[in-house]
Every structure is written in C-alpha cells, then in structure tokens.
C-alpha cells in the first residue's frame, strides 16, 4: 500500500497524498482505527481517491465485513483499474462464498498483470474450493513458478496433488515447501498438514515442535505434535503432549482423543476408552470421535459393542459420514452381515454426487464384501472400478532405469572396495519383500519373543539415504563408490538413535518391516554389515492380487493399481532380489509365506535361529501378543496363523490374464501349481 493517487498538482493534492501514505503506514503497523480515521478524512476531502476506498475495503475485510469490503473495492476499481484491487475484491467474494465472482476477479487481475503470483495462488485456491482440482493444479503450478520462495504456494499445490491422488509428486512438492523454511503461522500449519497427509510425520513434527515452542499455551499445537509423535511410533512422547493439551483446554475434546490414541498405542485399551468417553461427553455427535471409539473397540476385539455404537447412526440415515459408514461396513463383516450392508453400499455408490475419493474407498469395500459372499465376478469388478479411480502414473521406463541403476551401482566390485560402518550393531533386523508378502506376520512372530521389539514400517532408511546423498553432493548410488566410513557411521548412528527411542532398553533385536527396503539392501549392507535380513516370499499371483485389492494410501505404490503394472514391477523386484543374492556380502534368509503358514512349528524355530535367538513358545501364538499394528495387515496378525490366503488367486483366475502375461506365466505352469 504505497499508492498516492489523484491530484492536480496543488497543495491540497499533496496533503492528500501525504495523508494516504501515513494511513498506509498505520495500516501496515496494525493500527486499523487510526488508519480508518485517515482514510475517512481523505474521502471527506476528495471522494475520488481510489487508494482510500481500497484501504477501507481492506479494513472491512480484516474486521469480518466482506460485504462492505466489496462495495469499497468496487468503488476503487471504478476510479482506478488496478490488478491489486481486483485481487482483493476477489478475496472478499471468496469470503462470501461467491466463488464464481471470485474467480472472475482473480482472472481480471491476472489478465492485467500476467506475472501476478498472488492472484494465481488465490485463483488456484478458488478452483480447488469449486472442486475443479485439475484446473487448480495447473494454476497453482504457475503460482509456484512465479513465487519460487513461497512455501504456502508449494504447500497448496501439494494439497491439490493429493486430491488428484498424485502422491509421489505431492511428496516432492511438500518437501520443497518444508525446505523453504516457512515462517508465518498459517504457512507452517499448511505445510505440516500436507506432510501428515503424505505420511511424513517426522517432517511435520519439526514444524509442530516449532509452533509449540512459540505458542506453548496453544493446545491445538500440542495436539498436532502428539499426533505427529504418534505417527512416528513415539507413543511415550505423544502422551505428555496430549496430557498438556488436556490441562490447557479441559473442554477441548480433541485433547482427550489424542490422549486416547497414545494410550491405545501403548496397549492400555481401558485407559484409552476412558479418555475417548470423556471426549464424547464434550462432543457426543462428533463423527471423528465416534469413529475413533468404534475403531478402538474394533481393534481390542469388542466387535458387538462397536457395532452397537455405529449401527443406529447408519440406520438413522441423513448426511453420508465416511468414517462411520466405513467402520460399519468393516463390522458387518465380523458378524457375517454382509447381505444387510451390501444394499446400503450399493445405494451409496449410486449417489452421483459422491466424491471420487469416497467412491474409490466404497468400491474397495464392495470388493471385499462380494468376496465374502462368494460373488467373485462382482468382487473383481468392484476392485477394478476402485483402481480405475486412482490416477497415479506408473512410468515403466523410469522404474526399469531405477532398478538398473541399483544393480549397476551396487556391484560386487563396490562391495569389495567400499568401507563399512564401524558401529558393528547387531540390533536391527530388516524384513523386506513385496507389499502384502507376509512381512507383518513375520514381524508379529518375532515381536512375540521377549528379546524382540517390533518397530513396524520405518521410513528411516529412505530418509538417511536422501540425507547421505545430499551431504555427498552426488547421485545415488554412484556417490557410494567414494564414500568415507565416517559418513556411513553417521548414517548408521542416525538409524540406531531412532530405533533406540522406540524400543525398550535391553531388547536384543528391533525389527523394521518396511517391505520396500528391498530396494535399499545395498546401503543397509554398508551401514549394518552385521544386521539380519529376512526376505518374505509369496506366490506371485497371490501377492500381486493382494496388492490389487488393497487401498494403499502411501506414496510409491503407483504400480499396485493395474494388473499389468503389478506384473511388471514384480519382475523387476525378482531381478533385483536375485542381484542382491549374488553380490551382498551378508546372508539373506529366504522365508516362504506358504511354508510358514503351512508348517509354523517347523519354520519359526529356523527363523529364530537365523536371528540368533532361543526358541520361545509365544512365537507360535503371535496373535496373543498385544501390540498396535498400523499397516493393512493389522487384522491378520491378531488371528491365529491361517492358510486361507493361499491360492486365493484361483477365485479370480478368469480376470487375471493381464497379470499372468505380465509375470511371464503360462497356463501349463498354473495347472501344475
């Protein structure tokens, strides 16, 4: 606000220009009352000063009077056609939820000033609010180009990419936003929100911790920090933050919800239920909290109680509530009540106004229910519809190049010459394989041993890989040919510091079951030459089908939404695993899923022997071990070891031709299987 408009060169015009500059200074300094007095004084002397009308409009916006702001901005534009005025008029329309008028004014601003980055940013947000996500993405992409140092622009682009289900691109953009070091409160909140949506809790936690340090009396930031710690697996760190939030705002139900989450993660189901009940006393109709309690009851095995909680809400009807409805559908499968639920599900899917994200999730649910009822053709059709709604792009050429670079970079020669970390830790156990290959069951078996802590799927190896690459200034894996032992020691210590915060003292082994660490076995061998690596194998058709019917939300899973791409990726995975067997200077334990579930009494002792632990009877009954499993296989690990997933593909055989072809299988092989 530096404009000094109007005037015929006389003393009065100079006085008005001086008043306008002074008003702008007070406005910038936050003294709205003094700024308004000056704007009014100007307009009493000369009603044709556009800048004064514009300033009054901004004040009206700031004090929550957007209708009044519209009038002031329109008058300003009549006097002076300025892109800034159009942009702020658009913002006023947006505040009034008049999105069409907002869009029109932002476009006028851009037409007048094609490099006006803020107008592009706000137009993108308007299009997003209208549900025009692809158009919003195109506009926000331009905003990022025009505002390359604005973390808010990057964060908003990442949000829209998420809505388009382009998770890999969203992850890259969100990390760029975080790296720009957002300073404003709103910008930091936006960036943290996007990072959480992309399952990047560690990056989100760093921002949440900043906000807590700056605003220690704000309960909402402590709740967010507790959630970030929880997502990282740090339930012990989450609990005090949630408790502080409750102490700060005892009438805020979200604080009790966060506390309940941390208690449940630690296995204190009764304590968690007590806290969620306190939350529901404050907000009995809160969908999020009802769903949280229902999920808590479902996780602890109180299926009837959970069903009783949510069924009245479904029967009552009204507005569609995804969290409640999805929980209800899950529970109906517990009671073999799929026939009751399938009609509701089909009715919901017939709603033409259903958002694509919800339609996708319901189609996956329909696929599961039709399968329960033995209606496998309808089941597959539902899975196909769900996957068709996933617009993620899988680049075969790029994946082939990535795998080829790994095999060429991690040569036998590299392992002969490259240094190793000198830390010599035997604590980590890496369980790798394709997603849905049995990594969760394997970890649950090992975590049932008193000397093992199951850490779940950790993203630490990927994070350390990126940091080592950035520190080297080179490319991965090429830079490892010249890496020094000190750098590997740093990476190994980073990983150990992380797992040591998760696992109790004295526990000999800590498992990391991130399946796609199979990509990083070369780096793992340099960081932890004494670690144990377990590779879970599963029948390729069963494995790929299990991926196809799973609604993965994480980045890096774009290959799972097409049978052809699944087959292509699986063959690359097999080639890479064969390469590791040839060049790694450490053994890989090959665990066959089918043999494990068929003969656990024989396989589990051999598995324990490999990780150098004595046999423990609890490992044969892993379903009795109480621990919170956050992956898609959480239900399997709390049941006795079962065989029903073997040869599941045969129920869908007529639909799997593209997968079989991509895997390089022929009918003769399948008949002999």
XYZ file of C-alpha atoms in Angstrom:
673
model
C 0.000 0.000 0.000
C 2.298 2.795 -1.252
C -0.012 4.442 -3.733
C -0.587 8.211 -3.572
C -3.193 8.761 -6.242
C -5.251 11.697 -7.514
C -4.302 15.299 -7.670
C -3.875 18.334 -9.867
C -0.511 19.351 -8.510
C -1.911 21.775 -5.960
C -1.193 21.887 -2.225
C -4.380 20.019 -1.317
C -3.409 17.103 -3.539
C -0.002 16.971 -1.886
C -1.685 16.968 1.518
C -3.980 14.084 0.462
C -1.007 12.122 -0.841
C 0.774 12.632 2.491
C -2.307 11.529 4.437
C -2.650 8.435 2.270
C 0.976 7.443 2.863
C 0.501 7.948 6.602
C -2.701 5.900 6.572
C -0.862 3.109 4.775
C 1.888 3.123 7.408
C -0.631 2.851 10.255
C -2.470 0.124 8.350
C 0.706 -1.868 7.849
C 1.549 -1.423 11.532
C -1.799 -2.892 12.585
C -3.364 0.327 13.868
C -6.619 -0.136 11.983
C -8.522 2.501 13.951
C -6.049 5.292 13.118
C -5.761 4.117 9.501
C -9.553 4.195 9.113
C -9.730 7.718 10.531
C -7.184 8.889 7.971
C -8.889 7.126 5.054
C -12.189 8.767 6.043
C -10.548 12.169 6.346
C -9.162 11.763 2.818
C -12.533 10.761 1.385
C -14.263 13.704 3.073
C -11.871 15.989 1.230
C -11.815 14.057 -2.064
C -14.143 11.084 -2.682
C -12.209 10.275 -5.847
C -9.097 8.846 -4.136
C -9.082 5.179 -5.151
C -6.411 4.237 -2.627
C -8.541 5.398 0.295
C -11.531 3.330 -0.877
C -9.204 0.353 -1.290
C -7.788 0.854 2.206
C -11.301 0.993 3.675
C -12.112 -2.228 1.845
C -9.077 -3.957 3.333
C -10.059 -2.862 6.840
C -13.613 -4.117 6.261
C -12.162 -7.490 5.224
C -9.902 -7.607 8.257
C -12.741 -6.948 10.701
C -15.044 -9.538 9.103
C -17.292 -7.351 6.943
C -16.749 -8.740 3.437
C -19.994 -7.287 2.005
C -18.893 -3.799 2.951
C -15.444 -4.590 1.556
C -16.977 -5.487 -1.818
C -18.562 -2.032 -2.077
C -15.342 -0.219 -1.240
C -13.287 -2.324 -3.670
C -15.802 -1.810 -6.489
C -15.645 1.935 -5.997
C -11.846 1.823 -6.013
C -11.856 -0.123 -9.297
C -14.262 2.385 -10.896
C -11.759 5.098 -10.051
C -8.617 3.128 -10.937
C -8.438 -0.262 -12.689
C -5.648 -1.806 -10.600
C -4.867 -5.596 -10.543
C -4.378 -5.390 -6.763
C -7.904 -4.056 -6.336
C -9.362 -6.861 -8.459
C -7.426 -9.393 -6.422
C -8.744 -8.063 -3.116
C -12.292 -7.776 -4.457
C -11.981 -11.454 -5.408
C -10.876 -12.251 -1.866
C -13.960 -10.513 -0.492
C -16.189 -12.528 -2.837
C -14.404 -15.680 -1.702
C -15.139 -14.796 1.934
C -18.809 -14.565 0.963
C -18.556 -17.985 -0.756
C -19.352 -16.334 -4.094
C -16.750 -18.430 -5.866
C -17.820 -17.580 -9.424
C -17.365 -13.844 -8.792
C -14.073 -14.500 -7.001
C -12.787 -16.497 -9.972
C -13.803 -13.756 -12.405
C -11.996 -11.049 -10.436
C -8.809 -13.107 -9.982
C -8.768 -13.705 -13.745
C -9.118 -9.945 -14.375
C -6.138 -9.345 -12.096
C -4.080 -11.935 -13.981
C -5.130 -10.527 -17.364
C -3.905 -7.100 -16.287
C -0.735 -8.453 -14.635
C 0.275 -11.847 -16.123
C 3.104 -12.253 -13.596
C 0.912 -11.615 -10.558
C 1.822 -14.660 -8.474
C -0.562 -13.978 -5.585
C -3.517 -13.803 -7.976
C -2.540 -17.185 -9.421
C -2.254 -18.625 -5.927
C -5.682 -17.360 -4.868
C -7.298 -18.385 -8.151
C -5.926 -21.878 -7.596
C -7.489 -21.977 -4.124
C -10.818 -20.811 -5.570
C -10.797 -23.533 -8.217
C -9.913 -26.065 -5.516
C -12.893 -24.900 -3.453
C -15.088 -25.394 -6.535
C -13.847 -28.972 -6.861
C -12.033 -28.239 -10.147
C -8.858 -29.899 -8.968
C -7.032 -30.376 -12.259
C -7.565 -26.721 -13.211
C -6.465 -25.703 -9.729
C -3.318 -27.799 -10.123
C -2.426 -26.091 -13.422
C -2.931 -22.624 -11.918
C -1.017 -23.402 -8.716
C 1.808 -24.844 -10.775
C 2.107 -21.408 -12.359
C 1.939 -19.771 -8.910
C 4.929 -21.834 -7.765
C 6.924 -20.695 -10.797
C 6.088 -17.060 -10.038
C 6.639 -17.412 -6.271
C 9.589 -19.838 -6.017
C 10.379 -18.842 -2.422
C 6.796 -19.034 -1.101
C 6.234 -22.213 0.955
C 2.482 -21.520 1.043
C 2.272 -21.798 -2.762
C 4.161 -25.109 -2.711
C 2.015 -26.443 0.138
C -1.248 -25.558 -1.611
C -0.036 -27.221 -4.811
C 0.830 -30.333 -2.799
C -2.690 -30.323 -1.304
C -4.273 -30.338 -4.763
C -1.896 -33.038 -5.992
C -3.081 -35.121 -3.057
C -6.703 -34.583 -4.103
C -5.724 -35.795 -7.571
C -4.101 -38.807 -5.906
C -0.704 -37.895 -7.359
C 1.041 -38.801 -4.120
C 4.592 -39.080 -5.409
C 4.523 -35.564 -6.899
C 2.768 -34.203 -3.805
C 5.502 -35.668 -1.606
C 8.216 -33.935 -3.636
C 6.414 -30.582 -3.579
C 5.597 -30.823 0.150
C 9.229 -31.491 0.984
C 10.185 -28.467 -1.115
C 7.738 -26.389 0.932
C 9.290 -27.632 4.174
C 12.805 -26.949 2.894
C 11.853 -23.327 2.173
C 11.565 -22.849 5.943
C 8.040 -21.423 6.274
C 7.890 -18.671 8.902
C 4.296 -17.494 9.080
C 1.930 -19.454 11.325
C -0.573 -20.165 8.537
C 2.148 -21.284 6.129
C 3.656 -23.644 8.690
C 0.267 -25.118 9.574
C -0.474 -25.740 5.887
C 2.886 -27.366 5.207
C 2.598 -29.585 8.299
C -0.931 -30.648 7.322
C 0.231 -31.719 3.870
C 3.242 -33.572 5.280
C 0.923 -35.527 7.578
C -1.363 -36.406 4.685
C 1.668 -37.813 2.873
C 2.737 -39.947 5.841
C 5.787 -37.776 6.522
C 5.274 -37.296 10.273
C 8.900 -36.592 11.103
C 8.991 -33.530 8.851
C 5.589 -32.435 10.200
C 6.797 -32.943 13.760
C 9.676 -30.488 13.281
C 7.161 -27.787 12.338
C 4.761 -28.735 15.153
C 7.594 -28.511 17.664
C 8.452 -25.011 16.423
C 4.839 -23.925 16.881
C 4.656 -25.444 20.384
C 7.846 -23.634 21.373
C 6.496 -20.327 20.074
C 2.940 -20.776 21.392
C 3.259 -23.031 24.470
C -0.244 -22.171 25.721
C -1.956 -23.203 22.447
C -3.491 -26.638 22.973
C -4.055 -27.237 19.249
C -0.320 -27.254 18.520
C 0.323 -29.737 21.315
C -2.432 -31.966 19.909
C -0.800 -31.788 16.482
C 2.627 -32.542 17.959
C 1.168 -35.505 19.863
C -0.328 -36.793 16.627
C 2.988 -36.438 14.809
C 4.842 -38.286 17.563
C 2.148 -40.960 17.470
C 2.509 -41.408 13.710
C 6.260 -41.795 14.181
C 5.650 -44.562 16.702
C 6.661 -42.408 19.693
C 3.580 -43.016 21.850
C 5.569 -42.284 25.008
C 6.475 -38.828 23.652
C 2.911 -38.262 22.398
C 1.277 -38.944 25.755
C 2.675 -35.977 27.756
C 1.916 -33.571 24.905
C -1.682 -34.803 24.760
C -1.945 -34.526 28.542
C -0.630 -30.945 28.440
C -3.260 -30.139 25.802
C -5.963 -31.515 28.098
C -4.599 -29.454 31.002
C -4.545 -26.301 28.876
C -8.048 -26.787 27.451
C -10.047 -29.278 29.533
C -13.135 -28.527 27.406
C -11.410 -29.440 24.125
C -12.483 -32.972 23.121
C -9.596 -33.315 20.651
C -7.107 -33.342 23.524
C -8.788 -36.361 25.091
C -8.879 -38.014 21.675
C -5.131 -37.533 21.261
C -4.525 -38.903 24.742
C -6.712 -41.923 23.980
C -4.723 -42.575 20.808
C -1.399 -42.574 22.650
C -2.733 -44.875 25.379
C -4.139 -47.338 22.845
C -0.801 -47.441 21.031
C 0.817 -48.473 24.302
C -1.717 -51.278 24.788
C -3.711 -49.513 27.515
C -7.091 -50.139 25.893
C -9.120 -49.439 29.044
C -7.330 -46.149 29.673
C -7.833 -45.171 26.043
C -11.540 -45.942 26.235
C -11.869 -43.830 29.378
C -10.325 -40.825 27.611
C -12.387 -41.189 24.451
C -15.525 -41.367 26.610
C -14.531 -38.021 28.161
C -14.148 -36.603 24.663
C -17.594 -37.856 23.668
C -19.152 -36.323 26.761
C -17.996 -32.965 25.400
C -18.879 -33.687 21.760
C -21.346 -36.595 21.575
C -22.123 -36.064 17.865
C -18.530 -35.698 16.685
C -18.079 -38.135 13.787
C -14.313 -38.286 14.207
C -14.562 -39.186 17.906
C -17.354 -41.726 17.390
C -15.281 -43.368 14.683
C -12.222 -43.276 16.968
C -14.112 -45.058 19.731
C -15.572 -47.557 17.275
C -12.144 -48.290 15.847
C -10.744 -48.611 19.357
C -13.423 -51.155 20.244
C -12.893 -52.994 16.965
C -9.132 -53.123 17.496
C -9.488 -54.523 21.013
C -11.905 -57.156 19.732
C -15.128 -55.684 21.203
C -16.953 -56.069 17.909
C -20.507 -56.203 19.286
C -20.006 -53.035 21.308
C -18.532 -51.231 18.309
C -21.391 -52.412 16.097
C -23.931 -51.224 18.680
C -22.245 -47.807 18.731
C -22.325 -47.112 14.997
C -25.376 -49.004 13.682
C -28.002 -46.512 14.939
C -26.195 -43.720 13.080
C -26.341 -45.700 9.838
C -29.966 -46.730 10.238
C -30.954 -43.145 11.041
C -29.568 -42.110 7.682
C -29.119 -38.462 6.817
C -25.829 -36.995 5.686
C -23.273 -39.528 4.493
C -20.424 -39.803 7.008
C -17.488 -41.732 5.501
C -15.662 -42.574 8.746
C -18.791 -44.007 10.386
C -20.011 -45.814 7.283
C -16.655 -47.457 6.578
C -16.375 -48.642 10.169
C -19.920 -50.016 9.970
C -19.037 -51.938 6.802
C -15.956 -53.392 8.482
C -18.027 -54.506 11.454
C -20.742 -56.145 9.358
C -18.064 -58.476 8.029
C -17.354 -59.528 11.613
C -20.920 -60.730 12.036
C -21.432 -62.213 8.583
C -23.972 -59.456 7.987
C -22.703 -58.577 4.523
C -26.121 -59.096 2.913
C -27.529 -56.315 5.089
C -24.651 -53.986 4.322
C -24.246 -54.641 0.608
C -27.597 -52.993 -0.175
C -26.586 -49.869 1.730
C -23.254 -49.899 -0.031
C -24.822 -50.188 -3.468
C -27.220 -47.343 -2.663
C -24.308 -45.172 -1.573
C -22.427 -45.931 -4.796
C -25.498 -44.944 -6.829
C -25.184 -41.407 -5.463
C -23.959 -39.445 -8.495
C -22.613 -36.635 -6.319
C -20.250 -38.900 -4.389
C -16.658 -37.529 -4.398
C -14.201 -39.742 -6.258
C -12.141 -40.404 -3.139
C -15.175 -41.718 -1.278
C -16.393 -43.686 -4.315
C -12.965 -45.300 -4.582
C -12.961 -46.384 -0.937
C -16.507 -47.742 -1.117
C -15.671 -49.781 -4.211
C -12.809 -51.419 -2.326
C -15.242 -52.182 0.490
C -17.730 -53.601 -2.028
C -14.998 -55.816 -3.459
C -14.291 -57.249 -0.013
C -17.978 -57.852 0.726
C -18.780 -59.506 -2.580
C -15.768 -61.772 -1.972
C -17.108 -62.684 1.487
C -20.365 -63.688 -0.185
C -18.571 -65.751 -2.832
C -19.615 -63.378 -5.634
C -16.132 -63.148 -7.113
C -17.018 -61.672 -10.512
C -18.799 -58.761 -8.822
C -15.933 -58.535 -6.343
C -13.338 -58.173 -9.078
C -15.481 -55.637 -10.945
C -15.649 -53.505 -7.786
C -11.876 -53.699 -7.298
C -11.371 -52.749 -10.946
C -13.641 -49.707 -10.559
C -11.765 -48.664 -7.436
C -8.378 -48.951 -9.089
C -9.598 -47.099 -12.174
C -10.267 -44.099 -9.935
C -6.605 -43.984 -8.927
C -4.993 -41.579 -11.404
C -1.416 -42.271 -10.359
C 1.021 -42.662 -13.184
C 3.441 -45.597 -13.292
C 6.436 -44.962 -15.555
C 7.790 -48.318 -16.683
C 10.866 -46.863 -18.353
C 11.703 -44.858 -15.263
C 11.281 -47.853 -12.943
C 13.438 -50.027 -15.190
C 16.121 -47.342 -15.133
C 15.935 -47.041 -11.335
C 16.326 -50.788 -10.846
C 19.106 -50.947 -13.431
C 20.979 -48.123 -11.669
C 20.762 -50.020 -8.376
C 22.138 -53.217 -9.892
C 24.927 -51.425 -11.731
C 25.806 -49.166 -8.803
C 25.846 -51.922 -6.189
C 28.244 -54.210 -7.987
C 30.382 -56.934 -6.488
C 33.323 -54.594 -7.071
C 31.707 -51.879 -4.936
C 31.291 -54.250 -2.022
C 34.930 -55.344 -2.346
C 36.187 -51.747 -2.172
C 33.634 -49.675 -0.218
C 34.121 -49.102 3.516
C 31.590 -50.223 6.098
C 30.182 -48.520 9.146
C 32.351 -49.316 12.152
C 29.492 -49.254 14.687
C 29.029 -53.005 14.484
C 25.417 -53.131 15.707
C 23.527 -56.429 15.517
C 20.310 -54.899 16.827
C 18.430 -54.150 13.568
C 16.513 -56.885 11.752
C 15.223 -55.864 8.325
C 12.155 -57.706 6.992
C 11.770 -56.967 3.283
C 9.760 -58.115 0.300
C 6.861 -57.075 -1.864
C 3.986 -55.350 -0.032
C 1.457 -57.951 1.168
C 4.060 -60.714 1.099
C 3.920 -61.631 4.793
C 6.165 -59.000 6.372
C 3.557 -58.123 9.039
C 3.030 -61.731 10.078
C 6.786 -62.304 10.189
C 7.315 -59.267 12.391
C 4.445 -60.269 14.683
C 6.012 -63.718 15.140
C 9.390 -62.216 16.009
C 7.892 -59.466 18.169
C 6.229 -62.175 20.286
C 9.712 -63.093 21.507
C 10.694 -61.321 24.752
C 14.015 -60.218 23.238
C 12.481 -58.566 20.141
C 10.728 -55.233 19.643
C 8.607 -54.820 16.511
C 9.035 -51.244 15.264
C 6.730 -51.605 12.262
C 7.310 -49.907 8.918
C 10.044 -47.317 9.404
C 10.932 -44.742 6.756
C 14.339 -44.114 8.340
C 16.464 -45.924 5.740
C 14.876 -43.860 2.963
C 15.388 -40.652 4.950
C 19.021 -41.453 5.712
C 19.625 -42.364 2.068
C 18.333 -38.936 0.989
C 20.432 -37.132 3.575
C 23.601 -39.027 2.699
C 23.004 -38.233 -0.965
C 22.505 -34.522 -0.214
C 25.595 -34.442 2.009
C 27.703 -36.027 -0.736
C 26.584 -33.652 -3.469
C 26.471 -36.629 -5.807
C 23.901 -39.075 -7.084
C 22.729 -42.307 -5.501
C 24.117 -44.927 -5.596
C 27.130 -43.610 -7.517
C 28.485 -41.492 -4.660
C 28.965 -44.611 -2.519
C 31.994 -45.560 -4.604
C 33.859 -42.736 -2.850
C 32.009 -42.587 0.480
C 34.044 -42.465 3.679
C 33.450 -44.696 6.684
C 32.657 -41.616 8.782
C 29.634 -40.837 6.632
C 28.401 -44.417 6.951
C 28.932 -44.219 10.713
C 26.792 -41.061 10.736
C 24.000 -42.784 8.806
C 24.106 -45.894 10.973
C 24.035 -43.814 14.160
C 21.022 -41.848 12.874
C 19.135 -45.093 12.373
C 20.184 -46.530 15.736
C 19.200 -43.319 17.521
C 15.737 -43.632 16.013
C 15.113 -47.281 16.899
C 16.607 -46.778 20.356
C 13.920 -44.185 21.082
C 11.272 -46.730 20.089
C 12.497 -49.936 21.710
C 12.886 -50.642 25.431
C 16.396 -50.909 26.785
C 17.812 -54.404 26.882
C 15.859 -55.705 23.889
C 18.365 -57.501 21.657
C 16.625 -57.171 18.287
C 14.457 -54.454 16.700
C 12.566 -55.320 13.543
C 11.919 -52.880 10.705
C 9.306 -54.330 8.371
C 9.264 -51.652 5.685
C 8.742 -54.026 2.717
C 10.344 -51.837 0.087
C 13.597 -51.655 1.965
C 14.399 -54.442 -0.510
C 15.406 -51.532 -2.740
C 17.971 -50.408 -0.158
C 19.673 -53.667 0.823
C 22.929 -52.458 -0.710
C 23.023 -49.407 1.540
C 21.869 -51.470 4.532
C 24.804 -53.836 3.974
C 27.212 -50.876 4.226
C 25.512 -49.337 7.257
C 24.933 -52.564 9.190
C 27.196 -55.357 7.949
C 26.193 -57.494 10.962
C 22.418 -56.936 10.701
C 19.943 -59.679 9.814
C 17.914 -59.530 6.603
C 14.752 -61.600 6.161
C 13.138 -61.752 2.738
C 9.472 -62.781 2.700
C 8.474 -64.574 -0.499
C 4.902 -65.253 -1.600
C 3.253 -66.834 -4.622
C 3.436 -64.041 -7.263
C -0.230 -64.291 -8.246
C -1.464 -64.230 -4.669
C 0.973 -61.455 -3.811
C 0.007 -59.217 -6.719
C -3.712 -59.870 -6.289
C -3.444 -58.958 -2.596
C -1.853 -55.647 -3.604
C -4.516 -55.006 -6.243
C -7.397 -55.358 -3.781
C -5.757 -53.146 -1.138
C -6.471 -49.427 -0.970
C -2.916 -48.213 -0.422
C -2.629 -44.552 0.524
C 1.163 -44.254 0.732
C 3.401 -42.744 -1.899
C 5.468 -45.067 -4.061
C 2.638 -47.559 -4.639
C 1.528 -46.469 -8.113
C 2.363 -49.909 -9.520
C -0.426 -51.552 -7.498
C -3.401 -50.072 -9.379
C -3.013 -52.034 -12.582
C -2.578 -55.782 -13.074
C -0.140 -55.187 -15.921
C 1.972 -52.780 -13.870
C 1.912 -55.107 -10.875
C 3.342 -57.895 -13.004
C 5.951 -55.571 -14.471
C 7.070 -54.305 -11.054
C 7.107 -57.796 -9.551
C 9.521 -58.991 -12.223
C 11.817 -56.023 -11.544
C 11.669 -56.861 -7.845
C 12.584 -60.501 -8.542
C 15.532 -59.438 -10.691
C 16.820 -57.091 -8.001
C 16.479 -59.708 -5.261
C 18.447 -62.165 -7.379
C 21.122 -59.492 -7.803
C 21.332 -58.975 -4.028
C 21.725 -62.723 -3.506
C 24.698 -62.650 -5.860
C 26.540 -59.578 -4.551
C 25.610 -58.857 -0.931
C 28.415 -59.756 1.492
C 25.870 -60.956 4.065
C 23.228 -63.700 4.111
C 19.556 -63.174 3.268
C 17.093 -65.502 4.978
C 14.512 -66.632 2.426
C 11.162 -67.132 4.166
C 8.374 -68.606 2.049
C 4.977 -67.367 3.225
C 3.111 -70.511 2.154
C 5.536 -72.761 4.042
C 5.336 -70.531 7.115
C 1.536 -70.765 7.379
C 1.511 -74.466 6.471
C 4.199 -75.512 8.932
C 4.792 -72.821 11.573
C 6.160 -75.381 14.056
C 8.980 -76.141 11.646
C 9.606 -72.697 10.121
C 9.515 -70.482 13.211
C 12.354 -72.215 15.106
C 14.538 -71.892 11.980
C 13.629 -68.209 11.721
C 14.593 -67.623 15.364
C 17.819 -69.498 14.847
C 18.712 -67.157 11.991
C 18.300 -64.070 14.180
C 20.298 -65.874 16.892
C 17.555 -66.092 19.486
C 16.432 -69.121 21.503
C 13.052 -70.650 20.766
C 10.095 -69.178 22.661
C 6.643 -70.765 22.639
C 4.968 -67.347 22.333
C 6.235 -67.099 18.762
C 3.914 -69.960 17.772
C 0.955 -67.936 19.061
C 1.672 -64.451 17.702
C -1.992 -63.446 17.789
C -1.798 -63.344 21.593
C 0.893 -60.681 21.566
C -0.595 -57.256 22.325
C 0.876 -54.571 20.127
C -0.623 -51.960 17.833
C -0.100 -52.821 14.169
C -0.732 -49.851 11.884
C -0.428 -51.478 8.462
C -3.037 -53.027 6.186
C -2.327 -56.445 7.735
C -3.237 -55.471 11.298
C -6.252 -57.813 11.361
C -4.260 -60.836 10.223
C -1.635 -60.552 12.946
C -4.171 -60.750 15.757
C -5.606 -64.043 14.499
C -4.039 -67.480 14.772
C -1.809 -68.253 11.788
C -4.166 -69.279 8.970
C -3.894 -70.693 5.450
C -6.943 -69.140 3.785
C -4.855 -66.639 1.790
C -3.111 -69.450 -0.100
C -4.211 -69.872 -3.735
C -6.693 -67.038 -3.392
C -5.961 -66.045 -6.964
C -7.838 -69.084 -8.293
C -11.143 -67.474 -7.285
C -10.368 -64.631 -9.680
C -8.482 -66.653 -12.289
C -10.652 -65.677 -15.264
C -9.831 -61.993 -14.664
C -6.080 -62.327 -14.152
C -4.903 -62.881 -17.727
C -3.113 -59.493 -17.944
C -1.305 -60.204 -14.672
C -0.253 -63.700 -15.719
C 1.061 -62.385 -19.012
C 2.989 -59.574 -17.293
C 4.518 -62.099 -14.883
C 5.562 -64.286 -17.809
C 3.400 -67.231 -16.728
C 1.566 -69.671 -18.992
C -1.458 -71.867 -18.381
C 0.648 -75.015 -18.095
C 2.591 -73.588 -15.166
C -0.619 -72.662 -13.398
C -2.244 -76.064 -13.914
C 0.795 -77.741 -12.377
C 0.888 -75.368 -9.397
